[in-house]
Amino acid sequence: MRKNTAGRMFVATCVGSFFILILYLQCNIRPAADPGSKRTKFPVKSRRTPQQTLHSSDQLNMSVVQTTLQGRRELLQKVCEIHTQKQRILNLEDLQHLIVDDTHGLLYCYVPKVACTNWKRVMMVLTGNGTYHSPLAIPASEAHVAGNLRSLSEYSTADVNHRLRSYLKFIFVREPFERLVSAYRNKFTRSYNTAFHIRYGTKIVRRHRPNPRPEALKHGNDVSFEEFVYYLVDPRTQREEPFNEHWERVHSLCHPCLIHYDIVGKYETLEQDSSYVLRLAGVDTEVSFPTSSKSTRTNGDMAAKFFNNISPFYQKKLYNLYQMDFFLFNYSTPAYLKLK
Ligand SMILES: *[C@@H]1O[C@H](CO)[C@@H](O)[C@H](O)[C@H]1NC(C)=O
Ligand SMILES: *[C@@H]1O[C@H](CO)[C@@H](O)[C@H](O)[C@H]1NC(C)=O
Ligand SMILES: *[C@@H]1O[C@H](CO)[C@@H](O)[C@H](O)[C@H]1NC(C)=O
């Protein structure tokens, strides 16, 4: 049943993908501001959609957060214009990471290793019709169960177009190498992540370690960061299959040059940006973004430590691979890299 629907939708989307692009281009046109409500900055029970609230508050006395977010949005658009030769057409697969909240009019593109468990929990509270009382009451494992949240790729072309045009689209990003190191540590240095060790670790050891021990070949559970880097920059890797989402670039996961995100939140300012999104959605009284107790966010030299072992040649290759994420989201080239 499900498979049939998906099949039909795929055909429909192939036929209809042309329209996704055409109709969607209109999203750059701002919704007309409602003149009567300019004075209210964040109406708690607004009749406006979050996206309308965002654009009407653009004309208000802007807070520092708003100004920052607008700067990011404009910079993203500028970088996209510089680096995009021709507009590609959105297809179903491009929309897989977009999570839909039809109740509040939100689209969230999730990026692993950027607080996505907590954002998925919040989205479950928002779409759950009162099933969940607080985000942290939802086990992390449940937040990642496929089917607990709806992806935009499950909708018909007309429904996709409508949502891309009128919902508040947001994304959370992070300094690319901090994210990469975080993915490496989580997937390759924790003994419980056996699925990743078997799926990726064994292959990395086989290809990128001279004279591996038989146990290492079998378990793939002692991959070094250096070997992980060899794997990432090896042209065979991406020829064979797309990167796993934990180390795939945001550019490829969320298509920020094709989907015009209203809000680009950052991991580095997670609390502030998250509460802004919740205020725009008018749900800040119902749900608050979970603040983590063990904040690793202040730890900016973590990546520096890991890159110490990587030769300048591979540092450069890796930087080239992740360059678009640095450019698009205004992250400066890390000072610890030896690119010369
Ligand atoms: C903007 O807000 C600040 C502080 O809230 C206030 O001092 C300033 O006069 C306002 N500016 C305008 C143009 O309304
Ligand atoms: C980009 O980053 C630089 C350096 O961190 C900062 O000064 C600037 O304000 C940022 N620009 C935008 C539009 O966010
Ligand atoms: C919430 O209610 C809406 C409308 O009644 C329904 O379509 C949706 O499936 C419900 N969601 C959950 C998680 O029960």
XYZ file of C-alpha atoms and ligand atoms in Angstrom:
382
model
C 0.000 0.000 0.000
C 2.651 2.411 1.127
C 4.941 1.250 -1.603
C 2.250 1.776 -4.206
C 1.576 5.273 -3.050
C 5.257 6.052 -3.074
C 5.553 4.681 -6.589
C 2.668 6.722 -7.830
C 4.008 9.778 -6.171
C 7.397 9.250 -7.681
C 5.894 9.154 -11.153
C 3.753 12.150 -10.296
C 6.779 14.016 -9.084
C 8.829 13.208 -12.155
C 6.049 14.623 -14.257
C 5.369 17.444 -11.868
C 8.868 18.432 -10.881
C 8.850 21.069 -13.538
C 6.038 22.774 -11.699
C 7.779 22.586 -8.355
C 10.441 24.890 -9.630
C 8.210 27.256 -11.541
C 5.680 27.775 -8.784
C 8.237 27.789 -6.081
C 10.188 30.699 -7.505
C 7.376 32.917 -6.306
C 8.434 32.334 -2.739
C 10.888 35.167 -3.059
C 7.955 37.510 -3.213
C 7.140 38.485 0.302
C 3.607 38.063 1.568
C 1.929 41.420 1.906
C 2.155 42.673 5.437
C -1.063 42.974 7.330
C -1.191 46.693 8.115
C -3.395 46.301 11.170
C -1.017 44.121 13.087
C 2.316 45.847 12.667
C 2.539 46.789 16.279
C 2.432 43.275 17.659
C 5.850 41.759 17.429
C 5.137 38.173 18.387
C 1.440 37.556 18.766
C 1.176 34.357 20.766
C -2.011 33.229 19.091
C -1.372 34.785 15.736
C -3.722 34.147 12.829
C -0.773 34.797 10.576
C 1.428 31.942 9.563
C 4.973 31.878 10.974
C 6.281 32.863 7.565
C 4.003 35.906 7.423
C 5.045 36.848 10.934
C 8.669 36.693 9.890
C 8.216 38.910 6.890
C 5.972 41.439 8.539
C 8.349 41.756 11.461
C 11.099 42.512 8.940
C 9.694 46.005 8.741
C 9.556 46.447 12.475
C 12.277 47.660 14.758
C 14.499 44.667 14.384
C 16.147 42.926 17.244
C 19.778 41.893 17.083
C 18.716 38.311 16.418
C 16.509 39.341 13.537
C 19.228 41.485 12.006
C 21.717 38.641 12.288
C 19.336 36.171 10.709
C 18.523 38.522 7.879
C 22.242 39.003 7.252
C 22.728 35.233 7.027
C 19.794 34.876 4.655
C 21.102 37.579 2.355
C 24.635 36.242 2.423
C 23.394 32.739 1.610
C 21.487 34.059 -1.365
C 24.482 36.015 -2.609
C 26.842 33.032 -2.321
C 24.281 30.858 -4.114
C 24.084 33.335 -6.976
C 27.854 33.360 -7.323
C 28.292 29.587 -7.245
C 25.218 28.299 -9.032
C 25.611 28.213 -12.773
C 22.190 26.914 -13.640
C 19.180 26.224 -11.476
C 18.513 22.544 -11.098
C 15.001 21.262 -10.582
C 13.965 19.985 -7.180
C 12.970 16.346 -7.057
C 11.464 14.094 -4.407
C 14.797 12.914 -3.062
C 15.882 16.490 -2.419
C 13.003 16.859 0.028
C 13.697 13.834 2.209
C 15.314 15.798 5.024
C 12.512 18.338 5.258
C 10.206 17.601 8.180
C 6.685 18.970 7.939
C 4.541 20.522 10.647
C 1.152 21.165 9.049
C -0.360 22.408 12.283
C 1.937 25.408 12.579
C 3.191 25.781 9.014
C 6.808 24.794 9.542
C 9.413 23.005 7.427
C 12.602 21.948 9.178
C 15.550 20.507 7.285
C 17.435 18.295 9.693
C 21.199 18.025 9.615
C 22.711 15.258 11.773
C 25.187 16.475 14.418
C 23.481 19.852 14.619
C 21.043 19.344 17.499
C 18.771 17.395 15.200
C 17.585 14.969 17.878
C 16.273 17.838 19.941
C 14.721 19.546 16.965
C 13.022 16.301 15.936
C 11.693 15.981 19.477
C 10.305 19.502 19.299
C 8.719 18.738 15.931
C 7.113 15.629 17.452
C 5.634 17.722 20.256
C 4.376 20.283 17.734
C 2.799 17.724 15.394
C 1.661 15.261 18.054
C -1.745 16.799 18.940
C -0.928 16.688 22.637
C 0.578 13.196 22.631
C 3.833 14.481 24.131
C 4.165 16.933 26.967
C 7.766 17.888 26.594
C 10.547 17.219 24.103
C 12.798 15.538 26.648
C 10.074 13.044 27.534
C 10.678 11.547 24.082
C 13.536 9.014 24.013
C 16.246 9.945 21.513
C 15.780 6.628 19.720
C 12.108 7.385 19.167
C 12.884 10.792 17.672
C 14.750 9.010 14.883
C 12.123 6.390 14.079
C 11.084 6.865 10.473
C 7.364 7.494 10.347
C 7.095 9.448 13.599
C 7.501 12.598 11.576
C 6.387 13.369 8.045
C 8.876 14.203 5.355
C 8.005 16.646 2.585
C 8.940 13.946 0.072
C 5.754 12.059 1.080
C 3.477 14.770 -0.300
C 2.024 15.309 -3.761
C 3.570 17.891 -6.052
C 0.802 20.406 -5.443
C 1.096 19.950 -1.690
C 4.873 20.267 -1.882
C 4.610 23.519 -3.833
C 2.110 24.977 -1.445
C 4.244 24.155 1.581
C 7.484 25.407 0.051
C 5.798 28.702 -0.740
C 3.934 29.392 2.444
C 5.553 27.548 5.363
C 8.385 28.877 7.480
C 11.450 26.997 6.244
C 14.352 26.660 8.627
C 17.622 24.857 8.949
C 20.352 24.581 11.582
C 24.003 24.475 10.545
C 27.348 24.191 12.281
C 31.000 24.893 11.589
C 31.664 22.134 9.012
C 34.799 20.630 10.577
C 33.389 20.758 14.109
C 30.427 18.844 12.744
C 32.692 16.382 10.933
C 34.807 15.708 14.012
C 31.654 15.292 16.047
C 30.371 12.720 13.527
C 33.680 10.865 13.606
C 33.814 10.732 17.399
C 30.212 9.655 17.694
C 30.223 6.985 14.996
C 33.746 5.588 15.196
C 35.010 6.004 18.739
C 31.945 4.791 20.656
C 31.913 1.045 21.139
C 28.105 0.806 20.871
C 27.972 2.061 17.298
C 28.654 -1.386 15.846
C 26.390 -0.825 12.853
C 28.644 2.000 11.664
C 31.771 0.004 12.420
C 30.571 -2.888 10.284
C 29.040 -0.809 7.515
C 31.799 1.805 7.149
C 34.646 0.952 9.529
C 35.544 -2.396 7.968
C 35.660 -0.823 4.519
C 37.821 2.062 5.714
C 40.272 -0.320 7.368
C 40.410 -2.540 4.288
C 41.074 0.315 1.907
C 43.049 2.808 3.909
C 45.174 0.873 6.399
C 48.356 -0.872 5.308
C 48.606 -4.393 6.757
C 45.494 -4.354 8.942
C 45.083 -6.955 11.668
C 42.357 -9.539 11.006
C 40.266 -8.337 13.998
C 40.347 -4.779 12.700
C 39.194 -5.979 9.276
C 36.406 -7.921 10.914
C 35.129 -5.343 13.430
C 36.098 -1.985 11.901
C 35.939 -0.478 15.360
C 39.271 1.334 15.586
C 39.202 3.696 12.609
C 41.448 6.716 13.171
C 40.435 10.227 12.159
C 43.222 10.182 9.608
C 41.834 7.036 7.974
C 38.355 8.543 8.021
C 39.728 11.556 6.133
C 41.372 9.256 3.528
C 37.995 7.600 3.068
C 36.182 10.930 2.611
C 38.544 12.329 -0.006
C 38.914 9.051 -1.911
C 37.038 9.567 -5.225
C 35.812 5.961 -5.074
C 33.777 6.686 -1.965
C 31.265 9.025 -3.536
C 31.303 7.178 -6.841
C 29.988 4.106 -5.052
C 27.294 5.715 -2.935
C 26.352 9.065 -1.443
C 28.007 9.992 1.840
C 26.196 8.898 4.954
C 24.038 11.762 6.225
C 26.233 12.225 9.291
C 29.109 13.454 7.149
C 27.256 14.543 4.022
C 27.504 18.260 3.392
C 24.566 20.470 4.335
C 24.642 21.738 0.787
C 23.719 18.240 -0.434
C 21.318 17.359 2.380
C 19.168 20.487 2.415
C 19.766 22.214 -0.943
C 19.963 25.740 0.442
C 20.347 27.258 -3.022
C 17.127 25.676 -4.303
C 15.058 25.923 -1.130
C 15.032 29.480 0.126
C 15.239 29.027 3.868
C 13.638 31.777 5.910
C 15.832 31.054 8.919
C 19.398 29.783 9.015
C 19.997 28.869 12.634
C 23.460 28.040 13.898
C 24.645 25.499 16.425
C 26.954 28.169 17.777
C 23.906 30.243 18.755
C 21.502 27.354 19.179
C 19.411 28.546 22.133
C 18.907 32.018 20.781
C 18.036 30.925 17.227
C 15.806 28.067 18.351
C 13.739 30.207 20.660
C 13.378 32.755 17.874
C 11.916 30.080 15.570
C 9.530 28.948 18.303
C 8.433 32.545 18.910
C 7.781 33.061 15.195
C 5.697 29.906 15.185
C 3.755 31.289 18.149
C 4.435 28.175 20.211
C 7.050 29.481 22.626
C 4.536 29.201 25.465
C 3.781 25.568 24.619
C 7.229 24.156 24.039
C 10.745 25.267 24.797
C 13.854 24.029 23.105
C 15.757 21.579 25.332
C 18.979 23.068 26.593
C 21.702 20.512 26.962
C 23.510 20.339 30.274
C 26.779 19.036 28.901
C 27.471 21.779 26.430
C 30.262 20.903 24.057
C 29.626 24.046 22.106
C 32.218 26.240 23.732
C 34.871 23.742 22.769
C 36.104 25.355 19.572
C 39.525 23.706 19.505
C 38.268 20.162 19.257
C 38.625 20.098 15.485
C 42.059 21.731 15.720
C 43.280 18.823 17.827
C 42.085 16.244 15.335
C 43.479 18.084 12.327
C 46.907 18.255 13.885
C 47.610 14.732 12.608
C 46.434 15.384 9.067
C 49.005 16.335 6.463
C 48.564 19.688 4.653
C 47.879 17.783 1.433
C 44.851 16.002 2.921
C 43.756 19.059 4.868
C 43.432 20.883 1.570
C 41.561 18.050 -0.106
C 39.144 17.855 2.783
C 38.659 21.601 2.855
C 37.835 21.573 -0.845
C 35.245 18.895 -0.192
C 33.460 20.931 2.478
C 34.160 24.364 1.034
C 30.604 25.127 -0.037
C 29.347 24.682 3.522
C 31.988 27.130 4.732
C 31.010 29.678 2.073
C 27.241 29.339 2.210
C 26.992 29.745 5.956
C 29.762 32.288 6.430
C 32.216 30.132 8.355
C 35.764 31.348 7.985
C 38.558 29.009 6.993
C 39.884 27.522 10.245
C 43.128 29.160 11.324
C 44.680 25.802 12.249
C 44.604 24.527 8.645
C 47.827 24.544 6.696
C 46.529 25.231 3.227
C 49.509 27.039 1.761
C 14.039 50.507 18.368
O 14.031 49.950 19.678
C 14.905 50.619 20.575
C 14.898 49.854 21.886
O 13.846 48.969 21.976
C 14.473 52.079 20.731
O 15.341 52.752 21.623
C 14.500 52.750 19.364
O 14.037 54.068 19.472
C 13.637 51.967 18.373
N 13.797 52.555 17.035
C 12.774 52.768 16.210
C 13.125 53.330 14.876
O 11.623 52.513 16.508
C 30.202 36.697 8.415
O 31.239 36.380 9.296
C 32.034 37.491 9.678
C 33.217 36.981 10.479
O 32.817 36.069 11.439
C 31.168 38.503 10.426
O 31.922 39.608 10.821
C 30.025 38.927 9.521
O 29.141 39.783 10.202
C 29.266 37.729 9.018
N 28.310 38.164 8.002
C 27.028 37.813 8.031
C 26.174 38.352 6.961
O 26.570 37.074 8.892
C -3.293 15.245 14.584
O -4.575 15.656 14.107
C -4.646 15.828 12.709
C -6.018 16.389 12.374
O -7.005 15.781 13.109
C -4.366 14.485 12.027
O -4.403 14.648 10.621
C -2.986 14.004 12.441
O -2.732 12.728 11.882
C -2.879 13.925 13.963
N -1.510 13.612 14.310
C -1.178 12.713 15.225
C 0.261 12.505 15.473
O -2.012 12.059 15.831
